[in-house]
PDB file of C-alpha atoms and ligand atoms in Angstrom:
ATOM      1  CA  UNK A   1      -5.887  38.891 -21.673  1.00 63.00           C
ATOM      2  CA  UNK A   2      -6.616  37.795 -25.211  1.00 72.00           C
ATOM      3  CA  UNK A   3      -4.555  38.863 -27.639  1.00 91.00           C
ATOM      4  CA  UNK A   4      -7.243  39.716 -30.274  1.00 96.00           C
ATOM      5  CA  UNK A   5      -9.472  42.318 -30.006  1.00 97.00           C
ATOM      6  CA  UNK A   6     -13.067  41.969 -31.071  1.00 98.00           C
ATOM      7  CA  UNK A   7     -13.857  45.339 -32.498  1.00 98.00           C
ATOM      8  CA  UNK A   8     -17.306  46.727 -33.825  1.00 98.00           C
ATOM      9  CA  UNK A   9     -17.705  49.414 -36.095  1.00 98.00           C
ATOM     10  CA  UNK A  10     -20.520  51.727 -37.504  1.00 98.00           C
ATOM     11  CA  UNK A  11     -20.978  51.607 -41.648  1.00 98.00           C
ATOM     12  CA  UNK A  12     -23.342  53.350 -43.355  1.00 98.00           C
ATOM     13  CA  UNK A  13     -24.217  56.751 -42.308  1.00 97.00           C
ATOM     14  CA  UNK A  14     -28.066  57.647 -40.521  1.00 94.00           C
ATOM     15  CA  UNK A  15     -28.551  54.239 -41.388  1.00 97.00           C
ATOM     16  CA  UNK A  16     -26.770  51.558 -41.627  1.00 98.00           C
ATOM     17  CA  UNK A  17     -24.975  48.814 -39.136  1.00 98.00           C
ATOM     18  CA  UNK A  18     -22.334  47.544 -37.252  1.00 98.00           C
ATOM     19  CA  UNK A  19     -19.372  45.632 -38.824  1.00 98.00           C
ATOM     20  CA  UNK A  20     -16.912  43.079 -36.465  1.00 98.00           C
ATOM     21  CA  UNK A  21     -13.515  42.963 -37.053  1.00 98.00           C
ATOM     22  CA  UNK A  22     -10.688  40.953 -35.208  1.00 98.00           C
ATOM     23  CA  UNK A  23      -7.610  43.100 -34.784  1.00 98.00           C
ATOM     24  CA  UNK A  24      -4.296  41.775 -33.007  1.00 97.00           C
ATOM     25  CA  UNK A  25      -3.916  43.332 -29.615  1.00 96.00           C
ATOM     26  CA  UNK A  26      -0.490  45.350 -29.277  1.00 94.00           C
ATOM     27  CA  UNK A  27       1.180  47.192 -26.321  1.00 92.00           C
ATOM     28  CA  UNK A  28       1.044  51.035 -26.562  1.00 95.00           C
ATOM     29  CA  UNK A  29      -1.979  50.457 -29.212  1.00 97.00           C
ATOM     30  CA  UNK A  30      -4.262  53.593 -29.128  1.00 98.00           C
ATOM     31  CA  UNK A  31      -7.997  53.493 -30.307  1.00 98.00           C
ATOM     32  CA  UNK A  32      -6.850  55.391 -33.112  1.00 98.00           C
ATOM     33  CA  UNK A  33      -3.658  52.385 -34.184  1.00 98.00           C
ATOM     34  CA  UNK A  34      -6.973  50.148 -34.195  1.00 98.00           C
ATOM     35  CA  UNK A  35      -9.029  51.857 -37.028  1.00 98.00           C
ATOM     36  CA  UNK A  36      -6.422  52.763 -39.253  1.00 98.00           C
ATOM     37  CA  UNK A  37      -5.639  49.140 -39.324  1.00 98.00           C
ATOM     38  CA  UNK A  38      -9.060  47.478 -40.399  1.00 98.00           C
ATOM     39  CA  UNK A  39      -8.764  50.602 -42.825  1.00 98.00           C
ATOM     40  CA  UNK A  40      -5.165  49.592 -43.935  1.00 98.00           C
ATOM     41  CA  UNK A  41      -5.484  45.884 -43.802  1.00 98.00           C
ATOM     42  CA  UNK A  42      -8.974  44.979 -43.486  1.00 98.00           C
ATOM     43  CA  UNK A  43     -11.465  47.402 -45.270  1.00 98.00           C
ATOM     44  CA  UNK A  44      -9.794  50.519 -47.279  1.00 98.00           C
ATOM     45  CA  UNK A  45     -13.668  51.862 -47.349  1.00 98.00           C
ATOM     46  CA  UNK A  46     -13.846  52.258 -43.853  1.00 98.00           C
ATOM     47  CA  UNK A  47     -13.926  56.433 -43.619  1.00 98.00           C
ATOM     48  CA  UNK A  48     -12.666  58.418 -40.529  1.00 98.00           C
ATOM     49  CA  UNK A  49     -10.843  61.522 -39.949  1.00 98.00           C
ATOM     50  CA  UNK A  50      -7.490  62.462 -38.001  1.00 98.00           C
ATOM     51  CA  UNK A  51      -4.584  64.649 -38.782  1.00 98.00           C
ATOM     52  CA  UNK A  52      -2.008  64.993 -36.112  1.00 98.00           C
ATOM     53  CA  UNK A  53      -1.895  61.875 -34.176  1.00 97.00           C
ATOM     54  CA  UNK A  54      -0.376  63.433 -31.154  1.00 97.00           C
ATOM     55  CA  UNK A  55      -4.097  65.269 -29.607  1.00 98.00           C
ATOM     56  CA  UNK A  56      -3.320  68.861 -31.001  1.00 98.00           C
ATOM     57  CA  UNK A  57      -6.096  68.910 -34.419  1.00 98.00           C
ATOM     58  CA  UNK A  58      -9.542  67.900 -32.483  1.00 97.00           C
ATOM     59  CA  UNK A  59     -10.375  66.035 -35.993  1.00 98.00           C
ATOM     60  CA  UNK A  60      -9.975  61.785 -34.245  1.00 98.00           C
ATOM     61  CA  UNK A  61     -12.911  61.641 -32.073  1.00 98.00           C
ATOM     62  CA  UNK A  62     -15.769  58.981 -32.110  1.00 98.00           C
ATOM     63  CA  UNK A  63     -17.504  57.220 -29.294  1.00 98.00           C
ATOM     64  CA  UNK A  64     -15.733  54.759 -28.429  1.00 98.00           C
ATOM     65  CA  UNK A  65     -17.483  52.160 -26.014  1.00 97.00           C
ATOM     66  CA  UNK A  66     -20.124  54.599 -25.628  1.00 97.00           C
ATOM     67  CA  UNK A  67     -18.370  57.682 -24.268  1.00 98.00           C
ATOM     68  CA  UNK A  68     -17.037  59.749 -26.423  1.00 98.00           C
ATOM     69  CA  UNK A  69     -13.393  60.373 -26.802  1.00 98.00           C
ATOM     70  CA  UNK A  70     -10.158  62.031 -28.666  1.00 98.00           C
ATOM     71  CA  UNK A  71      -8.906  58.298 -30.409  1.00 98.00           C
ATOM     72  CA  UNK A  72      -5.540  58.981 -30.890  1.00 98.00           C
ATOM     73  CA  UNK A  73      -4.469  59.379 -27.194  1.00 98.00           C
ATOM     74  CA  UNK A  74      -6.992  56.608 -25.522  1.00 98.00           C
ATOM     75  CA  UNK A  75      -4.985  53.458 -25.275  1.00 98.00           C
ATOM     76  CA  UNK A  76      -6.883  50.587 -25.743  1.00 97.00           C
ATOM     77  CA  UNK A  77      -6.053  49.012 -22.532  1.00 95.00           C
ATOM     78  CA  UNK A  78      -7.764  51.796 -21.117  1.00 95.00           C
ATOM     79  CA  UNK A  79     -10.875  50.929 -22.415  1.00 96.00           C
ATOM     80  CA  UNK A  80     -11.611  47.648 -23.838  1.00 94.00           C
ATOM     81  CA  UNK A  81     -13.495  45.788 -21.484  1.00 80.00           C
ATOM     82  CA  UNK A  82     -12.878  42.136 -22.168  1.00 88.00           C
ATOM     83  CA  UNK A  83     -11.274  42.880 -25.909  1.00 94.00           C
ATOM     84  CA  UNK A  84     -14.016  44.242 -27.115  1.00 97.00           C
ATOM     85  CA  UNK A  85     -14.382  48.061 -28.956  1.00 98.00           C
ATOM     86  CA  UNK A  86     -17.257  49.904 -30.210  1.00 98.00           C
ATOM     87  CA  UNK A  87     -16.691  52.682 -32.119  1.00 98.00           C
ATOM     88  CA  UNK A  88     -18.958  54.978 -33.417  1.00 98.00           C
ATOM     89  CA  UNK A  89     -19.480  58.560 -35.031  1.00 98.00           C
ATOM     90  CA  UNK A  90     -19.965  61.416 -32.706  1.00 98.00           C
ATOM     91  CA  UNK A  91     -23.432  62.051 -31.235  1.00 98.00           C
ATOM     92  CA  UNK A  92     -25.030  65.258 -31.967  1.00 98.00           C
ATOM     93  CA  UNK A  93     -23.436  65.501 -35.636  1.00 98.00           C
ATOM     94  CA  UNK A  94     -24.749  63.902 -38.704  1.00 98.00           C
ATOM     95  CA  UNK A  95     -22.941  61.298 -39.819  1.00 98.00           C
ATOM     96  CA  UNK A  96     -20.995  61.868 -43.598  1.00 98.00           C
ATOM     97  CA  UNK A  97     -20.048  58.234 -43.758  1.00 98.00           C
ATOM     98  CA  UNK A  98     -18.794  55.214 -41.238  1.00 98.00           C
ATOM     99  CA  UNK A  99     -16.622  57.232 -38.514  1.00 98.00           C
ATOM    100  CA  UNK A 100     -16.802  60.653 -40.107  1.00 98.00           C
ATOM    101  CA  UNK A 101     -18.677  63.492 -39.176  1.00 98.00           C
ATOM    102  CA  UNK A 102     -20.133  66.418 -40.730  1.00 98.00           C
ATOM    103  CA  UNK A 103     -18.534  69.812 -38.506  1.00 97.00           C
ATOM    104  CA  UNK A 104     -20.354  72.184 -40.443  1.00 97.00           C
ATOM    105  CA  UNK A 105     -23.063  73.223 -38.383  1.00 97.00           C
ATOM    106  CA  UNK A 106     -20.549  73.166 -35.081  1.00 98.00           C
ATOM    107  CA  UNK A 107     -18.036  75.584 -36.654  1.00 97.00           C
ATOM    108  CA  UNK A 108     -21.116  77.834 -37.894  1.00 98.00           C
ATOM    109  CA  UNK A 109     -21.972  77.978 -34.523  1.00 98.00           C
ATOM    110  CA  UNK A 110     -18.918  78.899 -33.288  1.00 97.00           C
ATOM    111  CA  UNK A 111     -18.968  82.120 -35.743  1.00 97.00           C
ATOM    112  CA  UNK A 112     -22.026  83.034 -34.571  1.00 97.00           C
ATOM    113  CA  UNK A 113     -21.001  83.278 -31.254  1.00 97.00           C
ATOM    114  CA  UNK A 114     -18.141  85.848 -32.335  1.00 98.00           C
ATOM    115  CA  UNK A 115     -15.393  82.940 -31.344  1.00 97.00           C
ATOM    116  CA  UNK A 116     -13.244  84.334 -32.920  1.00 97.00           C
ATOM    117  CA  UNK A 117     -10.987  87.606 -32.119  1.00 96.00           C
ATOM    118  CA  UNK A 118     -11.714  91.140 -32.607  1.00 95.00           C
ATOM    119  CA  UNK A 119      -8.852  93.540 -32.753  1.00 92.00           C
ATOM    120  CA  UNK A 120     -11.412  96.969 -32.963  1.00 92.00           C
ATOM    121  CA  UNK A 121     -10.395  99.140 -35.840  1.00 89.00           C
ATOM    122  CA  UNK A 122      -7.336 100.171 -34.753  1.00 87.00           C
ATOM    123  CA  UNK A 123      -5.505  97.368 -33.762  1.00 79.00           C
ATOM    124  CA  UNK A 124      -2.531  98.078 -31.214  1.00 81.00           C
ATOM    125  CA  UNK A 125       0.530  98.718 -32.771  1.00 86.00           C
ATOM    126  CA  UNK A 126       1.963  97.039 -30.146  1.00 89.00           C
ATOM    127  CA  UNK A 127       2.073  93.389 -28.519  1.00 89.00           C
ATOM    128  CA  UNK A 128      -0.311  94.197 -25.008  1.00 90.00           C
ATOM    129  CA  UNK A 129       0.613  93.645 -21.422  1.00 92.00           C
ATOM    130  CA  UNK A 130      -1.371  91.106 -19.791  1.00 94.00           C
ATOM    131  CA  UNK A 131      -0.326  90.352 -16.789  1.00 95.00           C
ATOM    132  CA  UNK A 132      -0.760  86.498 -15.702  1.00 95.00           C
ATOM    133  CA  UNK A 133      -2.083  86.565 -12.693  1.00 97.00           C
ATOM    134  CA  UNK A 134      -5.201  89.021 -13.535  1.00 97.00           C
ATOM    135  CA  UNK A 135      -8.391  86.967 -12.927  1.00 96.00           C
ATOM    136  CA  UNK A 136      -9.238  88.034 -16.653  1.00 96.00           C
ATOM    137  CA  UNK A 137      -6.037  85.943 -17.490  1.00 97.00           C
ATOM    138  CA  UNK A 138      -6.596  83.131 -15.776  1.00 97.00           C
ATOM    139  CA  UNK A 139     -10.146  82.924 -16.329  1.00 97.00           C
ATOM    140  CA  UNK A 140      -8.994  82.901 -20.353  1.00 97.00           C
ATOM    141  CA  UNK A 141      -5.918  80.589 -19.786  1.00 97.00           C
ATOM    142  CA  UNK A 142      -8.252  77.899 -18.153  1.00 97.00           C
ATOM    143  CA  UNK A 143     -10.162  77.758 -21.527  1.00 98.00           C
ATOM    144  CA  UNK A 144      -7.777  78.648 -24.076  1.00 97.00           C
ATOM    145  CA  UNK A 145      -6.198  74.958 -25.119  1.00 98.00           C
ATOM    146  CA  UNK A 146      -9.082  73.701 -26.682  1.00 98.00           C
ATOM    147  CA  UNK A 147      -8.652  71.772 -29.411  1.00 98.00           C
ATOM    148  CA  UNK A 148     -12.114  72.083 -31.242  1.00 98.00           C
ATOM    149  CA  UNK A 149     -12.653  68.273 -31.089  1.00 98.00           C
ATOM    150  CA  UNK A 150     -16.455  68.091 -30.062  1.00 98.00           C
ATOM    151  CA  UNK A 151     -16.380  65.817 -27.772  1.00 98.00           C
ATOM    152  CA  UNK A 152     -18.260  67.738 -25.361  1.00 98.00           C
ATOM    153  CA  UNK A 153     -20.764  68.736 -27.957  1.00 98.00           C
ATOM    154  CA  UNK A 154     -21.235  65.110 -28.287  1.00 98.00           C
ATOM    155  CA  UNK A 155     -22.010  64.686 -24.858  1.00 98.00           C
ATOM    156  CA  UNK A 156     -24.022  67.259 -23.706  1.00 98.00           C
ATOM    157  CA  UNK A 157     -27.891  65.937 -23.607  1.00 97.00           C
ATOM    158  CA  UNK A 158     -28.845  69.998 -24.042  1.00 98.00           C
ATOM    159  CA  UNK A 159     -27.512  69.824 -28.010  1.00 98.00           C
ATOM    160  CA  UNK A 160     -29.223  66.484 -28.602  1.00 97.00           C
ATOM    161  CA  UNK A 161     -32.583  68.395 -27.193  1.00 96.00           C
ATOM    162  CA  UNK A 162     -32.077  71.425 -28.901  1.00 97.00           C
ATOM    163  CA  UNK A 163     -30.093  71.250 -31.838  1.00 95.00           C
ATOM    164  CA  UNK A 164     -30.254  74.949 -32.222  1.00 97.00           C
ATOM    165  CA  UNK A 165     -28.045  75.433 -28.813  1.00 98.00           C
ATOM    166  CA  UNK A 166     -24.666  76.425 -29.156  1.00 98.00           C
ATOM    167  CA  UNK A 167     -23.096  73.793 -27.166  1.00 98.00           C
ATOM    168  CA  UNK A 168     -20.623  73.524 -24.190  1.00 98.00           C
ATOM    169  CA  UNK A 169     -17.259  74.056 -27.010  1.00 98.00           C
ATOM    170  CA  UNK A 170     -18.336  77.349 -28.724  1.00 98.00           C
ATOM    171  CA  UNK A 171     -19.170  78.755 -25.080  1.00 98.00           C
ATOM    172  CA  UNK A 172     -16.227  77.704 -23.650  1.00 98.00           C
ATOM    173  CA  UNK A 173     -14.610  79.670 -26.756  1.00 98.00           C
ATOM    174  CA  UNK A 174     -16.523  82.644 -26.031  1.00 98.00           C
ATOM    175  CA  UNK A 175     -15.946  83.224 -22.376  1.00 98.00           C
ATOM    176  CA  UNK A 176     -11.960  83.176 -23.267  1.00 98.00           C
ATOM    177  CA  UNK A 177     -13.247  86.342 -25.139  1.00 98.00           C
ATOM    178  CA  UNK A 178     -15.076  88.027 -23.259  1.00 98.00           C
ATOM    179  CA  UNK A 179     -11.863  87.268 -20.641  1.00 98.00           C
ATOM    180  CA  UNK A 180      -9.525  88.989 -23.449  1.00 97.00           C
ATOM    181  CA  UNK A 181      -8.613  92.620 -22.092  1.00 94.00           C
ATOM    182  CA  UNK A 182      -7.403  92.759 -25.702  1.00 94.00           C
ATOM    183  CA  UNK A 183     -10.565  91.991 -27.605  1.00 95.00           C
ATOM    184  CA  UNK A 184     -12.974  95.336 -29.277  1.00 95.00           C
ATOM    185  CA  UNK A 185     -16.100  92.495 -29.433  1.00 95.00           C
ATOM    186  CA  UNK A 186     -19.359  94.755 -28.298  1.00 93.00           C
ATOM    187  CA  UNK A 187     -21.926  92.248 -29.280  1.00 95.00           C
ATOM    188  CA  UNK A 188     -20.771  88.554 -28.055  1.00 97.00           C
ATOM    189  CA  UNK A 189     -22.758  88.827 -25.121  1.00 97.00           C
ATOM    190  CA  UNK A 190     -25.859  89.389 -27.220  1.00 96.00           C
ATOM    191  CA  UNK A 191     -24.884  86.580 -29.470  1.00 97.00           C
ATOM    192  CA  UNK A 192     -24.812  84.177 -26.983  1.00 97.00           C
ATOM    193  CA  UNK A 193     -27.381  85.081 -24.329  1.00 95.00           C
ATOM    194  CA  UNK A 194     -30.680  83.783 -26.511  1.00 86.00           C
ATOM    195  CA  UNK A 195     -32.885  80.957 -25.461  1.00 93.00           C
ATOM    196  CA  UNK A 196     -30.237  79.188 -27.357  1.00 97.00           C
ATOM    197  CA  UNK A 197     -27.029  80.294 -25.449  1.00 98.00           C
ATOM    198  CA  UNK A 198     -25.769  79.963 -22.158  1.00 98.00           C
ATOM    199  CA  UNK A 199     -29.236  80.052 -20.162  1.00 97.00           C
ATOM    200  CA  UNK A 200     -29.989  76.783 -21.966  1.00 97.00           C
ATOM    201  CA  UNK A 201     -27.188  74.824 -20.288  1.00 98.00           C
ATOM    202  CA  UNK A 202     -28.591  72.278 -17.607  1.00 96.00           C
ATOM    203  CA  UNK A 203     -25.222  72.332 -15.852  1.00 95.00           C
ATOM    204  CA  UNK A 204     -24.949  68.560 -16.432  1.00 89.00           C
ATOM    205  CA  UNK A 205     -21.198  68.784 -16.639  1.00 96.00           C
ATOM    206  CA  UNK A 206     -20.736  66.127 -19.670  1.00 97.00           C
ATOM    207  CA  UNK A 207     -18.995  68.386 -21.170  1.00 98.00           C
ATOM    208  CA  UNK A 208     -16.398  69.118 -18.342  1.00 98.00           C
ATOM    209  CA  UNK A 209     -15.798  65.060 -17.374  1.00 98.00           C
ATOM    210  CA  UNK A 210     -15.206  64.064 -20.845  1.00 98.00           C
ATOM    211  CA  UNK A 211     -13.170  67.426 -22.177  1.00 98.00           C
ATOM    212  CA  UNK A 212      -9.712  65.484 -23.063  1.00 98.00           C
ATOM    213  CA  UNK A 213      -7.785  68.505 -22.547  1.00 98.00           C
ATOM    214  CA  UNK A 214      -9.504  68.959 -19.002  1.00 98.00           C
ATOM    215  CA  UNK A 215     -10.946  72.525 -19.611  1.00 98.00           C
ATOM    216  CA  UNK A 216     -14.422  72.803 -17.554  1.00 98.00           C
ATOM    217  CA  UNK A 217     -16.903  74.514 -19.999  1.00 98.00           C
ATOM    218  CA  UNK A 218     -19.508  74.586 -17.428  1.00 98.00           C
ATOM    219  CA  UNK A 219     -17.579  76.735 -15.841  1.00 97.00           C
ATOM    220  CA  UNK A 220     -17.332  78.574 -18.507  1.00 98.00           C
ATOM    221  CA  UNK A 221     -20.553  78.828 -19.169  1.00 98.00           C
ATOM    222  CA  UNK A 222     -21.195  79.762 -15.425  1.00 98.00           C
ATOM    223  CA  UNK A 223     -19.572  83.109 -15.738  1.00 97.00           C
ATOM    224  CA  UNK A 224     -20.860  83.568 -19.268  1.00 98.00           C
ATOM    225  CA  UNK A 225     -24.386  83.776 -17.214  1.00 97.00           C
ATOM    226  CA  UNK A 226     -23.517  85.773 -14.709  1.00 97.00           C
ATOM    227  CA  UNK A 227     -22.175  88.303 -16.709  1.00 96.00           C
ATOM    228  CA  UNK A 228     -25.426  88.260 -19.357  1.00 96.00           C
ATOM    229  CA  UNK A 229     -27.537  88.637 -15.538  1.00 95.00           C
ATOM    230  CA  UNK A 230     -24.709  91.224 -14.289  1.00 94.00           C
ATOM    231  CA  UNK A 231     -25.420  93.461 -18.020  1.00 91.00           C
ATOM    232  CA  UNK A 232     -29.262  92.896 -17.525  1.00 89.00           C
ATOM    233  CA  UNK A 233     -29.646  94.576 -14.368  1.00 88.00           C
ATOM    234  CA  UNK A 234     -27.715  97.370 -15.242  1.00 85.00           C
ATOM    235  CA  UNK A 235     -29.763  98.062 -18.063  1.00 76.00           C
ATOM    236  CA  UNK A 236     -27.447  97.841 -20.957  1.00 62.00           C
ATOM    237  CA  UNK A 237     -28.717  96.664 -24.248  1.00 54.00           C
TER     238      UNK A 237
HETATM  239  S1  SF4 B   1     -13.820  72.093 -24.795  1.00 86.08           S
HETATM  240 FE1  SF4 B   1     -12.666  70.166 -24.709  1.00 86.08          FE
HETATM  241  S2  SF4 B   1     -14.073  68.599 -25.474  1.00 86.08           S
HETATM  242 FE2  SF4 B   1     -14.892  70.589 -26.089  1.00 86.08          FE
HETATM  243  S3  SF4 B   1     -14.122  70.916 -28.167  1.00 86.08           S
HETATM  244 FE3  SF4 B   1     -12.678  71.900 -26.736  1.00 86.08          FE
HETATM  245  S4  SF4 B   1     -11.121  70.362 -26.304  1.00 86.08           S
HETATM  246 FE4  SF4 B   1     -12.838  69.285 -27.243  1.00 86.08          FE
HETATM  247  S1  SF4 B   2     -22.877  71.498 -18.519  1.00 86.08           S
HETATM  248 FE1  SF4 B   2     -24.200  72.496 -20.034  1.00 86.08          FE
HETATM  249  S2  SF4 B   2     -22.998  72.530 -21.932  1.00 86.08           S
HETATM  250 FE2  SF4 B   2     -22.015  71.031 -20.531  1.00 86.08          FE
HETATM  251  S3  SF4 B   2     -22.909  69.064 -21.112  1.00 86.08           S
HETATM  252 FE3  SF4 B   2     -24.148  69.903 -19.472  1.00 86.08          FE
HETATM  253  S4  SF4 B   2     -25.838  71.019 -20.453  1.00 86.08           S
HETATM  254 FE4  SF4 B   2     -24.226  70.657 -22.015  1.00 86.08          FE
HETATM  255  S1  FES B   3      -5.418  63.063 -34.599  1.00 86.08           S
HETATM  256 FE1  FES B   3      -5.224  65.146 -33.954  1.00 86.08          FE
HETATM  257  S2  FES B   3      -6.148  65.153 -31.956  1.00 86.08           S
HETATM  258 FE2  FES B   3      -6.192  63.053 -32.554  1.00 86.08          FE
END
């Protein structure tokens, strides 16, 4: 195994090319120990983004040898080939500069789909009994740990089509919801039911083999559908 690692990053932003650096290979070195280096030592112009280091803020991911992943918990053993990196903005975001993307349009999304709670105008004045093992529990649980980090809105071919749909994260979000015995929302089913919600997913599952926190939006989005189906044939609006 060399002990240098030949590593290739994006500058510029639409435009713009990829930069080599030669970084000493260390034990226990994450993706993320890499970049802050050349930024530290190498190149303090290099811009990226990352808060927590320990894969609870979503804000470290980039492709990284072409697959898209959270930076500060991939090791690099795990994924340099040879010694060599790639690293690269997210897909399906524009690029603000070098490693950083711009989440504008991703969190926008994510308010359109009501992610968010909705206590109802009278919130209780209590905490609510949920019990754990209801399916409307576990179906939220299963969901609930995601960490906003878009990698699977990098992956899924669906957002790169249609930059309109609402992508695999904000879905996800939206079936915990609609799984939330506590929640007043009337209208998330409508907001995410266009030709630009959950009917638009190909069920490629992208989204599910690269989530790093292991949460299956496909899934998700499976029983968003089958709900929006289950509310059409009823009749209600
Ligand atoms: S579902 Fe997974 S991959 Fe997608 S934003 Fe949440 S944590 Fe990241
Ligand atoms: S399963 Fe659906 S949301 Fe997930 S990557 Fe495939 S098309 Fe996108
Ligand atoms: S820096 Fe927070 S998840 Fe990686």
């Amino acid at each position: 195994m060399s002990d240098v690692l030949q590593v290739e990053v994006w500058r510029g932003a639409a435009t713009g090319k990829f930069q080599t650096f030669a970084i000493a290979r260390r034990e226990h070195q994450t993706i993320l120990d890499v970049v802050t280096e050349i930024q530290r030592e190498h190149d303090a112009t290099l811009s990226y983004r990352f808060a927590c280091r320990v894969g609870m803020c979503g804000s470290c991911a980039m492709v990284v040898n072409g697959r898209p992943r959270w930076t500060c918990r991939t090791r690099v053993r795990e994924v340099a080939d040879g010694g060599r990196l790639r690293l690269e903005p997210l897909r399906n975001f524009a690029v603000v500069k070098d490693l950083a993307v711009e989440m504008t349009q991703f969190f926008d999304k994510w308010k359109a789909a009501h992610g968010y709670f909705e206590p109802g105008p009278r919130p209780a004045a209590d905490f609510a009994v949920v019990p754990p093992a209801s399916p409307e529990r576990q179906a939220a649980d299963a969901g609930i740990e995601c960490i906003g980090c878009g990698v699977c809105y990098s992956a899924c071919d669906v957002v790169a089509w249609d930059e309109d749909y609402l992508g695999p994260a904000v879905l996800n979000r939206a079936w915990t919801l609609v799984n939330d015995v506590r929640d007043r929302d009337t209208d998330r089913l409508s907001a995410i039911s266009g030709s630009d919600g959950c009917q638009a997913c190909h069920t490629h599952m992208s989204c599910t083999s690269f989530c790093p926190k292991a949460i299956a939006p496909t899934y998700a989005i499976g029983g968003l559908k089958r709900m929006v189906l289950r509310r059409a044939w009823r009749g209600t609006p």
